[in-house]
Coordinates of C-alpha atoms and ligand atoms in Angstrom, one line a residue:
M198 CA -50.5 0.2 -21.3
L199 CA -51.6 3.6 -19.3
V200 CA -54.9 5.3 -21.2
A201 CA -55.9 9.0 -19.9
G202 CA -58.5 10.1 -20.3
A203 CA -60.4 6.7 -20.0
T204 CA -63.2 8.6 -18.7
G205 CA -64.1 10.0 -22.2
V206 CA -66.0 7.8 -25.2
L207 CA -62.9 7.6 -27.6
G208 CA -60.4 6.7 -24.2
G209 CA -63.0 4.4 -23.2
E210 CA -63.7 2.3 -25.9
L211 CA -59.6 3.0 -26.8
A212 CA -59.1 1.0 -23.3
R213 CA -62.2 -1.1 -23.7
A214 CA -60.2 -2.8 -26.9
L215 CA -57.0 -2.4 -25.8
A216 CA -57.7 -4.8 -23.3
G217 CA -59.6 -6.9 -25.4
A218 CA -56.7 -7.5 -27.4
G219 CA -55.0 -8.2 -24.8
A220 CA -53.3 -5.0 -23.1
R221 CA -52.4 -4.8 -19.3
V222 CA -54.0 -1.4 -19.3
A223 CA -54.3 0.9 -16.2
L224 CA -56.0 4.5 -16.8
T225 CA -56.2 7.6 -16.3
G226 CA -59.4 10.2 -16.3
R227 CA -60.3 13.3 -14.6
D228 CA -63.9 12.1 -13.0
D229 CA -63.9 9.2 -10.2
G230 CA -66.9 8.0 -10.3
R231 CA -66.6 7.8 -14.6
L232 CA -63.0 5.6 -14.3
R233 CA -63.6 3.3 -11.0
A234 CA -66.2 2.2 -13.4
V235 CA -64.2 1.4 -16.0
A236 CA -61.3 0.8 -14.0
E237 CA -64.5 -2.2 -13.0
E238 CA -65.0 -3.2 -16.5
L239 CA -61.3 -3.8 -17.4
G240 CA -61.5 -6.5 -14.6
G241 CA -59.7 -3.7 -12.0
A242 CA -57.9 -2.1 -14.2
P243 CA -55.6 0.4 -11.9
A244 CA -57.7 3.7 -12.2
L245 CA -55.5 6.8 -11.2
A246 CA -57.8 10.5 -11.6
A247 CA -56.5 13.4 -12.0
D248 CA -56.9 16.4 -13.4
A249 CA -54.8 17.3 -16.9
V250 CA -54.0 20.4 -16.3
D251 CA -52.5 20.0 -12.7
V252 CA -48.3 18.3 -14.0
E253 CA -47.9 17.2 -10.3
A254 CA -51.3 14.7 -10.4
V255 CA -50.5 13.5 -14.0
R256 CA -47.0 12.5 -12.9
T257 CA -48.0 11.1 -9.9
A258 CA -50.5 9.0 -11.4
V259 CA -48.3 8.0 -14.9
D260 CA -45.3 7.0 -11.8
A261 CA -48.1 4.9 -9.9
A262 CA -49.6 3.7 -13.3
A263 CA -46.5 2.9 -14.4
E264 CA -45.1 0.7 -10.6
A265 CA -48.3 -1.4 -10.8
L266 CA -47.9 -2.6 -14.6
G267 CA -43.7 -3.4 -14.1
G268 CA -43.7 0.0 -16.4
L269 CA -45.0 0.9 -19.4
D270 CA -44.9 -0.5 -23.1
A271 CA -47.6 2.5 -24.7
V272 CA -49.3 5.4 -23.2
V273 CA -52.5 7.2 -25.6
V274 CA -53.7 9.8 -24.8
A275 CA -57.6 11.1 -25.1
W276 CA -58.5 13.7 -23.5
G277 CA -60.0 16.4 -25.1
V278 CA -61.8 19.9 -24.8
V279 CA -63.1 22.3 -27.6
A280 CA -64.4 25.6 -27.7
F281 CA -66.4 27.4 -30.8
G282 CA -67.2 30.6 -31.5
P283 CA -64.9 33.4 -33.9
A284 CA -61.5 34.4 -32.9
A285 CA -61.7 37.5 -32.2
D286 CA -64.0 37.1 -30.0
A287 CA -62.0 34.2 -28.2
D288 CA -61.8 34.9 -24.1
D289 CA -58.5 33.7 -23.2
A290 CA -59.2 32.1 -19.8
V291 CA -61.0 29.5 -22.3
T292 CA -58.0 29.5 -25.1
E293 CA -56.1 28.8 -22.4
E294 CA -57.8 25.5 -20.3
L295 CA -57.4 25.0 -24.1
F296 CA -55.0 24.3 -24.8
A297 CA -53.5 23.2 -21.5
V298 CA -56.1 20.4 -21.8
N299 CA -54.9 19.8 -25.5
T300 CA -51.6 20.9 -26.1
L301 CA -49.8 20.9 -22.5
A302 CA -51.0 18.6 -20.5
P303 CA -50.7 15.6 -23.6
M304 CA -46.9 16.9 -24.1
S305 CA -46.3 16.9 -19.3
L306 CA -48.1 13.0 -19.6
V307 CA -45.3 12.2 -22.7
R308 CA -42.5 13.2 -21.0
A309 CA -43.6 12.1 -17.7
A310 CA -44.0 8.5 -18.8
L311 CA -40.7 8.1 -21.1
P312 CA -38.6 7.0 -18.4
H313 CA -40.8 4.1 -17.7
L314 CA -41.2 3.7 -21.7
S315 CA -40.2 0.2 -23.0
D316 CA -37.4 1.0 -26.3
G317 CA -39.6 0.2 -29.3
G318 CA -42.8 1.6 -27.2
A319 CA -45.3 3.6 -28.7
V320 CA -47.0 7.0 -27.9
A321 CA -51.3 7.1 -29.9
L322 CA -52.0 10.9 -29.5
L323 CA -55.5 11.8 -30.3
S324 CA -55.2 15.0 -32.1
A325 CA -57.8 16.3 -34.7
V326 CA -58.7 16.5 -38.7
V327 CA -58.3 20.4 -37.9
A328 CA -54.9 19.9 -36.9
D329 CA -54.4 19.8 -41.2
A330 CA -57.9 21.8 -42.0
P331 CA -58.1 24.3 -39.5
T332 CA -62.0 25.6 -39.2
L333 CA -64.0 28.4 -39.5
G334 CA -65.3 29.0 -35.4
M335 CA -62.5 26.3 -34.6
A336 CA -59.5 28.5 -34.4
E337 CA -58.1 27.0 -30.9
Y338 CA -58.8 24.8 -31.0
S339 CA -57.5 24.2 -34.3
A340 CA -54.2 26.0 -33.4
S341 CA -54.1 23.2 -30.1
K342 CA -54.8 20.6 -31.9
A343 CA -51.8 21.0 -35.2
A344 CA -49.8 22.5 -32.3
L345 CA -49.9 19.1 -31.2
S346 CA -49.0 17.0 -34.1
A347 CA -46.1 19.5 -34.5
W348 CA -45.2 18.6 -30.9
A349 CA -45.8 14.4 -32.5
S350 CA -43.8 14.8 -35.7
V351 CA -40.3 16.2 -33.9
L352 CA -40.9 14.1 -30.2
R353 CA -41.2 10.8 -33.8
R354 CA -38.0 11.6 -35.1
E355 CA -36.2 12.5 -31.7
L356 CA -37.2 8.7 -30.5
R357 CA -36.0 7.0 -33.1
R358 CA -33.4 5.5 -31.7
R359 CA -34.8 5.0 -28.8
R360 CA -37.8 3.0 -30.9
I361 CA -40.5 4.0 -29.6
T362 CA -43.6 4.7 -32.5
V363 CA -45.3 8.0 -31.9
L364 CA -48.3 8.0 -33.9
D365 CA -50.2 11.3 -34.2
V366 CA -54.0 10.1 -34.5
R367 CA -56.3 13.0 -36.4
P368 CA -59.5 12.1 -37.0
P369 CA -62.9 13.8 -38.8
H370 CA -65.9 14.6 -36.2
V371 CA -67.1 11.3 -34.0
D372 CA -70.3 11.9 -32.3
T373 CA -69.1 11.3 -29.0
G374 CA -71.1 14.7 -27.6
L375 CA -67.7 16.4 -27.0
V376 CA -69.4 19.1 -29.1
D377 CA -72.5 19.7 -26.4
R378 CA -69.7 19.9 -23.7
A379 CA -67.9 23.2 -25.0
L380 CA -65.8 25.3 -23.0
A381 CA -67.8 27.8 -24.9
G382 CA -69.1 28.2 -27.6
S383 CA -72.1 26.3 -30.3
P384 CA -70.7 23.6 -32.6
P385 CA -71.2 25.3 -37.1
R386 CA -72.6 22.6 -39.1
L387 CA -70.7 19.9 -38.8
P388 CA -70.8 16.8 -41.3
E389 CA -72.3 13.4 -40.0
G390 CA -69.7 12.3 -37.9
H391 CA -67.5 9.5 -38.7
D392 CA -67.4 5.0 -37.6
R393 CA -66.4 5.9 -34.2
A394 CA -64.9 1.8 -34.3
E395 CA -62.8 2.4 -37.6
V396 CA -61.5 5.4 -35.2
V397 CA -60.5 2.9 -32.7
A398 CA -59.0 -0.2 -34.6
A399 CA -57.1 2.4 -36.6
V400 CA -55.8 3.5 -33.5
L401 CA -55.2 -0.7 -32.6
D402 CA -53.4 -1.5 -36.0
G403 CA -51.4 2.2 -36.1
L404 CA -49.9 0.7 -32.5
R405 CA -49.3 -2.7 -34.2
E406 CA -47.9 -1.0 -37.1
G407 CA -46.1 1.7 -36.1
A408 CA -47.3 3.5 -38.2
R409 CA -46.4 7.5 -38.1
E410 CA -50.0 8.7 -38.1
V411 CA -54.0 7.9 -39.0
V412 CA -55.7 10.9 -41.4
L413 CA -58.5 10.8 -42.8
D414 CA -58.1 10.0 -46.7
P415 CA -60.5 12.7 -48.2
A416 CA -61.4 11.3 -51.9
Q417 CA -62.7 7.6 -49.9
Q418 CA -63.7 9.4 -46.4
R419 CA -62.0 6.3 -44.6
L420 CA -59.3 6.2 -42.6
V421 CA -56.0 5.1 -43.2
R422 CA -52.5 5.3 -41.3
R423 CA -49.0 6.0 -42.8
Ligands
LIG156 N1 -64.9 13.4 -31.0 C1 -65.2 14.5 -32.0 O1 -66.0 14.3 -33.0 C2 -63.2 14.0 -32.4 C3 -62.8 14.7 -33.1 C4 -61.7 14.3 -33.1 C5 -60.2 14.8 -32.6 N2 -60.9 13.8 -31.3 C6 -60.8 13.9 -30.0 O2 -60.3 12.4 -29.0 C7 -60.4 12.8 -27.8 C8 -61.6 12.8 -26.9 O3 -62.1 13.3 -27.6 P1 -63.8 12.3 -27.4 O4 -65.0 12.7 -28.8 O5 -63.9 11.0 -26.8 O6 -64.5 13.4 -26.1 P2 -65.0 13.1 -24.2 O7 -65.8 12.1 -23.9 O8 -65.4 13.8 -24.1 O9 -63.7 12.7 -24.1 C9 -62.8 13.8 -23.2 C10 -61.7 13.5 -22.5 O10 -60.9 14.5 -21.6 C11 -61.1 13.7 -20.6 N3 -60.9 15.4 -19.4 C12 -61.1 17.0 -20.9 N4 -60.5 18.2 -19.8 C13 -60.0 17.0 -18.9 C14 -59.4 18.0 -18.0 N5 -58.8 19.0 -17.3 N6 -58.5 17.3 -16.9 C15 -58.8 15.7 -17.1 N7 -58.9 15.1 -18.1 C16 -59.8 15.9 -19.7 C17 -62.2 14.2 -20.5 O11 -62.6 13.8 -18.2 P3 -63.8 13.6 -17.9 O12 -64.6 13.4 -18.6 O13 -63.3 12.9 -16.9 O14 -63.9 14.7 -16.9 C18 -63.0 12.9 -21.4 O15 -61.8 11.7 -20.3 C19 -60.2 14.0 -28.1 O16 -58.9 14.5 -27.7 C20 -61.0 15.1 -28.5 O17 -60.2 16.4 -29.3 C21 -63.0 14.0 -30.8

């Protein structure tokens, strides 16, 4: 199993939870020091540093992960960046990076992983609630996540013959510090952060069950899988 974005808060927790559940995990992330720390914590898991926007580096990392693990049974993509501000004022370079990291890089990684992925395997993509509910001051982030979700819905149908689960995870705001690391702008008033452990558990359950998506049930304010 390969976890991309294992240096991040959700990616790191997903990697720990998956390893704790018995999966053999390989990791990729951008920050080499933090990547090594997570890998050590997981007993020397294969760790392959790569910038998500470097398509060749990502392909090399995927191939190396597959070689180290003897193939892949799942890929979890938790890369992500955010930016804030009115759509009319968005900086082109920032918008490009948002789409490069949130949309194009997960597509490239999955494409690179598919030849290594076993039939009956799984892909989990961290999109966000804003894919369903585009949010003021977050037009480009919302659009980048909606595009990823649209892509995932087609990929799922195209991979049906191989029985590969494509899990589209669209959590609400979670306190991970992501908004403080924004590429631009300051966050609008955000709701209280959703329970992080619930997000991680929902991804693991979704992978186990072969679910299509993890979304917030607004009435219950709980994550549901379907
Ligand atoms: N937190 C929330 O409220 C929330 C809500 C819904 C969805 N999500 C989604 O959940 C995912 C994880 O977010 P998080 O909250 O855990 O944030 P996080 O802790 O900031 O993690 C983001 C991850 O993305 C990686 N990353 C960013 N740019 C990269 C690049 N150019 N190349 C390689 N890696 C790059 C970071 O790597 P380095 O640290 O190594 O640079 C880090 O591993 C994201 O897709 C996010 O959009 C988050």
